[in-house]
Amino acid sequence: MSPGDHYRQIIELSEDCILELDATGRIASVNRHGLDLLQAFERSDVLHRAWQDFWPPALHPVVHQALRRGLEGQSSQYTGTLTTLRGAQRQWSVSIAPLSDAAGRVESLVVVGRDITEMRRVEQALRTLNASLSSQLQGAESQVMAASQHNQYLEATLTQAQVISERRRHLELAALQQRDIAEAARAMAEHTAMQAQKGEAVGQLVAGIAHDFNNMLQTAVAAISMVTDAPETLTPIQRKLLGRGNEALGHATAVAKRLLGFARQHPVRAEPMDLQEVALEMAELMQQSLAPDLQLVVERQSQPFPVIADRHSVGQAVMNLCINARDACGGTGRITLRCDQGQVSQDWATHLRAAGDYVTLSVADTGSGMDQAAMSRLFEPYFTTKPEGRGTGLGLAQVYALMRQAGGFIDVDSAVGVGTVMTLWFPRAHVSLGEAEVPPALPAASGSDLSA
């Protein structure tokens, strides 16, 4: 089987709708599952149709912009309500990317569409359930006072009560043990304090190591400078080798300074930044800890990705996601970082996900993946799937807090044995970051590839 046949077979087996559009936005090919999702009997039912015709007129500007960006060599995402050939209204999430020839000219577009109708229904059901439970709890709320050991009072909100007798016009509560409440509160406070102390101790340790490491590097830099100040005593080969050594020391010094900044506590300060620039900086720092058989790839784009957020917090978030991806891969595989443009339509918007233009940063790995049970608790503080002693369970909780603070949200897609993709959605900042330039290539350590 040729490589082309192999990839065509993979596309046919995909459960997503995968289309190829020509330069006019018409469907040139579609996989079998795509026919099912579009409710078509034969490929001839959809071939040569305009992709825009599957969407309501209100969404045509969004679709047109995505197609235009694709023809300009850029990828994009959007969500909305698609109308199938049988008239059914379905919620779809769509990604569009260019397909180029050997010379780099865009020949056509690839569209990957996913039906998210059921996921949206589950989200709505959960919102309705949460609202109903909140209403019921508020209606049934009562106050219980329990005497403490020091004649003080502990206040608890009543959420459950057992009716002992209908003839008696009151509720008899199950025993509420003050000691249990006090001990549970104390244990939780001690655990939280211990975790905070551990985090602070680790930060101080990292800062101390980086500081000592930086001092040693400066000594080495000074020694090389003293030698190179007398070039007449050096052969050309010696000068070349010393130059390379000086460059390596400069790179190591930059890493040490970033490590110092990463470990130091910073006040939150929102500012305009290029999200891709921060991702590249963290990838350079991350590559130092990769196993030889684990590849780190940053798919760099030519345009900037402006957001407004705390730069240090964003760097920590990217580092947390990369560390989780590294640990999930177990020393082999691939981690991919990519920035992109995204859009949330009114149809997809919720109280946690505002409609508008977004900038996305995805961290994808080929690691062990997660089941639904783990994903349901993913952002709980102190929850971790790592072995004891390997994780605090605070990393993703911090990422979640950052995204809420920045007005964004997180998408997680994971499958056991396949891998995980975590995508951070930041509201796009309409500010100028200067000329759009491709960031300079970063030197890659063994097991890394930052030149994609």
Short mmCIF file of C-alpha atoms in Angstrom, two decimals, residues 82-271:
data_model
loop_
_atom_site.label_atom_id
_atom_site.label_comp_id
_atom_site.label_asym_id
_atom_site.label_seq_id
_atom_site.Cartn_x
_atom_site.Cartn_y
_atom_site.Cartn_z
CA LEU A 82 -25.38 23.29 10.00
CA THR A 83 -28.39 22.18 7.96
CA THR A 84 -28.05 18.65 6.55
CA LEU A 85 -29.41 17.56 3.18
CA ARG A 86 -32.50 16.22 4.96
CA GLY A 87 -33.11 19.52 6.73
CA ALA A 88 -31.87 18.53 10.19
CA GLN A 89 -30.29 21.27 12.32
CA ARG A 90 -27.01 20.09 13.87
CA GLN A 91 -24.35 21.87 15.91
CA TRP A 92 -20.91 21.58 14.32
CA SER A 93 -17.35 22.52 15.22
CA VAL A 94 -15.30 23.16 12.08
CA SER A 95 -11.57 23.53 11.35
CA ILE A 96 -10.33 24.73 7.94
CA ALA A 97 -6.69 24.55 6.79
CA PRO A 98 -4.89 25.10 3.47
CA LEU A 99 -3.46 22.31 1.27
CA SER A 100 -0.39 23.49 -0.65
CA ASP A 101 1.61 22.15 -3.57
CA ALA A 102 5.36 21.55 -3.58
CA ALA A 103 5.97 25.23 -4.31
CA GLY A 104 3.91 26.32 -1.32
CA ARG A 105 0.94 27.60 -3.33
CA VAL A 106 -2.49 26.90 -1.85
CA GLU A 107 -4.31 24.47 -4.13
CA SER A 108 -7.33 23.58 -2.03
CA LEU A 109 -8.70 23.53 1.51
CA VAL A 110 -9.28 20.68 3.95
CA VAL A 111 -12.30 20.91 6.23
CA VAL A 112 -12.69 18.78 9.36
CA GLY A 113 -16.18 18.98 10.85
CA ARG A 114 -17.39 17.41 14.08
CA ASP A 115 -21.03 17.07 15.14
CA ILE A 116 -21.19 18.44 18.71
CA THR A 117 -24.98 18.47 19.02
CA GLU A 118 -25.10 15.85 21.77
CA MET A 119 -22.29 17.54 23.67
CA ARG A 120 -24.22 20.82 23.54
CA ARG A 121 -27.36 19.07 24.81
CA VAL A 122 -25.42 17.60 27.72
CA GLU A 123 -24.00 21.04 28.54
CA GLN A 124 -27.48 22.56 28.48
CA ALA A 125 -28.86 19.73 30.63
CA LEU A 126 -26.08 20.28 33.17
CA ARG A 127 -26.78 24.02 33.27
CA THR A 128 -30.49 23.36 33.78
CA LEU A 129 -29.75 20.80 36.50
CA ASN A 130 -27.37 23.15 38.29
CA ALA A 131 -29.93 25.97 38.17
CA SER A 132 -32.65 23.65 39.48
CA LEU A 133 -30.49 22.34 42.32
CA SER A 134 -29.44 25.85 43.32
CA SER A 135 -33.07 26.95 43.40
CA GLN A 136 -34.12 23.96 45.50
CA LEU A 137 -31.25 24.40 47.95
CA GLN A 138 -32.02 28.08 48.41
CA GLY A 139 -35.70 27.31 48.99
CA ALA A 140 -34.93 24.65 51.57
CA GLU A 141 -32.14 26.55 53.30
CA SER A 142 -32.12 26.56 57.05
CA GLN A 143 -29.52 27.33 59.62
CA VAL A 144 -28.13 24.91 62.14
CA MET A 145 -26.19 26.15 65.10
CA ALA A 146 -23.85 23.82 66.91
CA ALA A 147 -21.96 24.73 70.04
CA SER A 148 -18.21 24.54 69.78
CA GLN A 149 -15.81 23.50 72.51
CA HIS A 150 -15.19 27.17 73.31
CA ASN A 151 -18.87 28.17 73.54
CA GLN A 152 -18.64 29.61 70.05
CA TYR A 153 -20.93 28.61 67.22
CA LEU A 154 -20.43 26.85 63.91
CA GLU A 155 -22.92 27.66 61.18
CA ALA A 156 -23.85 25.13 58.52
CA THR A 157 -26.30 25.39 55.64
CA LEU A 158 -28.94 22.70 55.80
CA THR A 159 -29.09 20.74 52.57
CA GLN A 160 -30.65 17.49 53.77
CA ALA A 161 -33.21 16.67 56.43
CA GLN A 162 -35.28 13.63 57.27
CA VAL A 163 -38.96 13.91 58.06
CA ILE A 164 -39.51 11.69 61.10
CA SER A 165 -43.26 12.08 61.31
CA GLU A 166 -45.82 13.90 59.22
CA ARG A 167 -47.89 14.64 62.34
CA ARG A 168 -45.01 16.49 63.88
CA ARG A 169 -44.69 19.79 62.08
CA HIS A 170 -40.94 20.01 62.14
CA LEU A 171 -37.87 18.28 60.77
CA GLU A 172 -35.66 16.22 63.00
CA LEU A 173 -32.12 16.49 61.82
CA ALA A 174 -29.60 13.72 61.75
CA ALA A 175 -26.92 14.30 64.35
CA LEU A 176 -24.56 17.06 63.37
CA GLN A 177 -21.33 16.42 65.22
CA GLN A 178 -19.46 19.61 65.95
CA ARG A 179 -16.24 17.70 66.46
CA ASP A 180 -16.43 16.19 62.98
CA ILE A 181 -16.98 19.61 61.43
CA ALA A 182 -14.11 21.18 63.34
CA GLU A 183 -11.72 18.33 62.59
CA ALA A 184 -12.65 18.28 58.90
CA ALA A 185 -12.15 22.03 58.62
CA ARG A 186 -8.83 21.84 60.44
CA ALA A 187 -7.62 18.94 58.27
CA MET A 188 -8.55 20.80 55.10
CA ALA A 189 -6.79 23.95 56.27
CA GLU A 190 -3.66 21.98 57.20
CA HIS A 191 -3.65 20.20 53.83
CA THR A 192 -4.05 23.48 51.94
CA ALA A 193 -1.30 25.13 53.97
CA MET A 194 1.01 22.15 53.41
CA GLN A 195 0.45 22.25 49.64
CA ALA A 196 1.10 26.00 49.59
CA GLN A 197 4.28 25.53 51.63
CA LYS A 198 5.45 22.80 49.26
CA GLY A 199 4.85 25.04 46.26
CA GLU A 200 6.68 27.93 47.90
CA ALA A 201 9.59 25.66 48.88
CA VAL A 202 9.90 24.33 45.34
CA GLY A 203 9.88 27.87 43.97
CA GLN A 204 12.61 28.93 46.40
CA LEU A 205 14.66 25.83 45.56
CA VAL A 206 14.40 26.45 41.81
CA ALA A 207 15.26 30.12 42.25
CA GLY A 208 18.29 29.25 44.39
CA ILE A 209 19.60 26.66 41.94
CA ALA A 210 19.08 29.00 38.99
CA HIS A 211 20.86 31.82 40.84
CA ASP A 212 23.92 29.66 41.63
CA PHE A 213 23.90 28.26 38.10
CA ASN A 214 23.82 31.78 36.66
CA ASN A 215 26.78 32.84 38.83
CA MET A 216 28.85 29.89 37.59
CA LEU A 217 27.94 30.71 34.01
CA GLN A 218 29.06 34.31 34.44
CA THR A 219 32.42 33.07 35.72
CA ALA A 220 32.84 30.91 32.63
CA VAL A 221 31.81 33.79 30.35
CA ALA A 222 34.35 36.08 32.01
CA ALA A 223 37.10 33.47 31.61
CA ILE A 224 36.41 33.06 27.89
CA SER A 225 36.31 36.85 27.45
CA MET A 226 39.74 37.18 29.06
CA VAL A 227 41.17 34.63 26.64
CA THR A 228 39.54 36.14 23.56
CA ASP A 229 40.76 39.63 24.53
CA ALA A 230 44.20 38.48 23.34
CA PRO A 231 43.36 37.12 19.86
CA GLU A 232 46.98 37.19 18.67
CA THR A 233 47.72 34.20 20.93
CA LEU A 234 44.94 32.06 19.43
CA THR A 235 44.78 30.00 16.29
CA PRO A 236 41.72 30.37 14.01
CA ILE A 237 40.36 27.02 15.19
CA GLN A 238 40.75 28.04 18.84
CA ARG A 239 38.95 31.33 18.20
CA LYS A 240 36.13 29.48 16.45
CA LEU A 241 35.74 26.96 19.27
CA LEU A 242 35.81 29.68 21.92
CA GLY A 243 33.18 31.59 19.96
CA ARG A 244 30.91 28.57 19.92
CA GLY A 245 31.49 28.04 23.61
CA ASN A 246 30.60 31.67 24.29
CA GLU A 247 27.37 31.31 22.29
CA ALA A 248 26.43 28.20 24.26
CA LEU A 249 27.11 30.01 27.53
CA GLY A 250 24.95 32.91 26.37
CA HIS A 251 22.12 30.53 25.64
CA ALA A 252 22.52 28.83 29.03
CA THR A 253 22.53 32.23 30.76
CA ALA A 254 19.25 33.15 29.05
CA VAL A 255 17.72 29.87 30.22
CA ALA A 256 18.89 30.51 33.79
CA LYS A 257 17.38 34.00 33.77
CA ARG A 258 14.07 32.66 32.49
CA LEU A 259 14.15 30.02 35.20
CA LEU A 260 14.70 32.73 37.80
CA GLY A 261 11.78 34.72 36.44
CA PHE A 262 9.61 31.62 36.28
CA ALA A 263 10.27 30.69 39.93
CA ARG A 264 9.88 34.20 41.30
CA GLN A 265 6.44 35.34 42.50
CA HIS A 266 4.96 38.15 40.39
CA PRO A 267 1.91 40.38 40.88
CA VAL A 268 -0.74 39.83 38.23
CA ARG A 269 -0.31 42.45 35.49
CA ALA A 270 -2.35 42.17 32.31
CA GLU A 271 -0.57 43.48 29.22
#
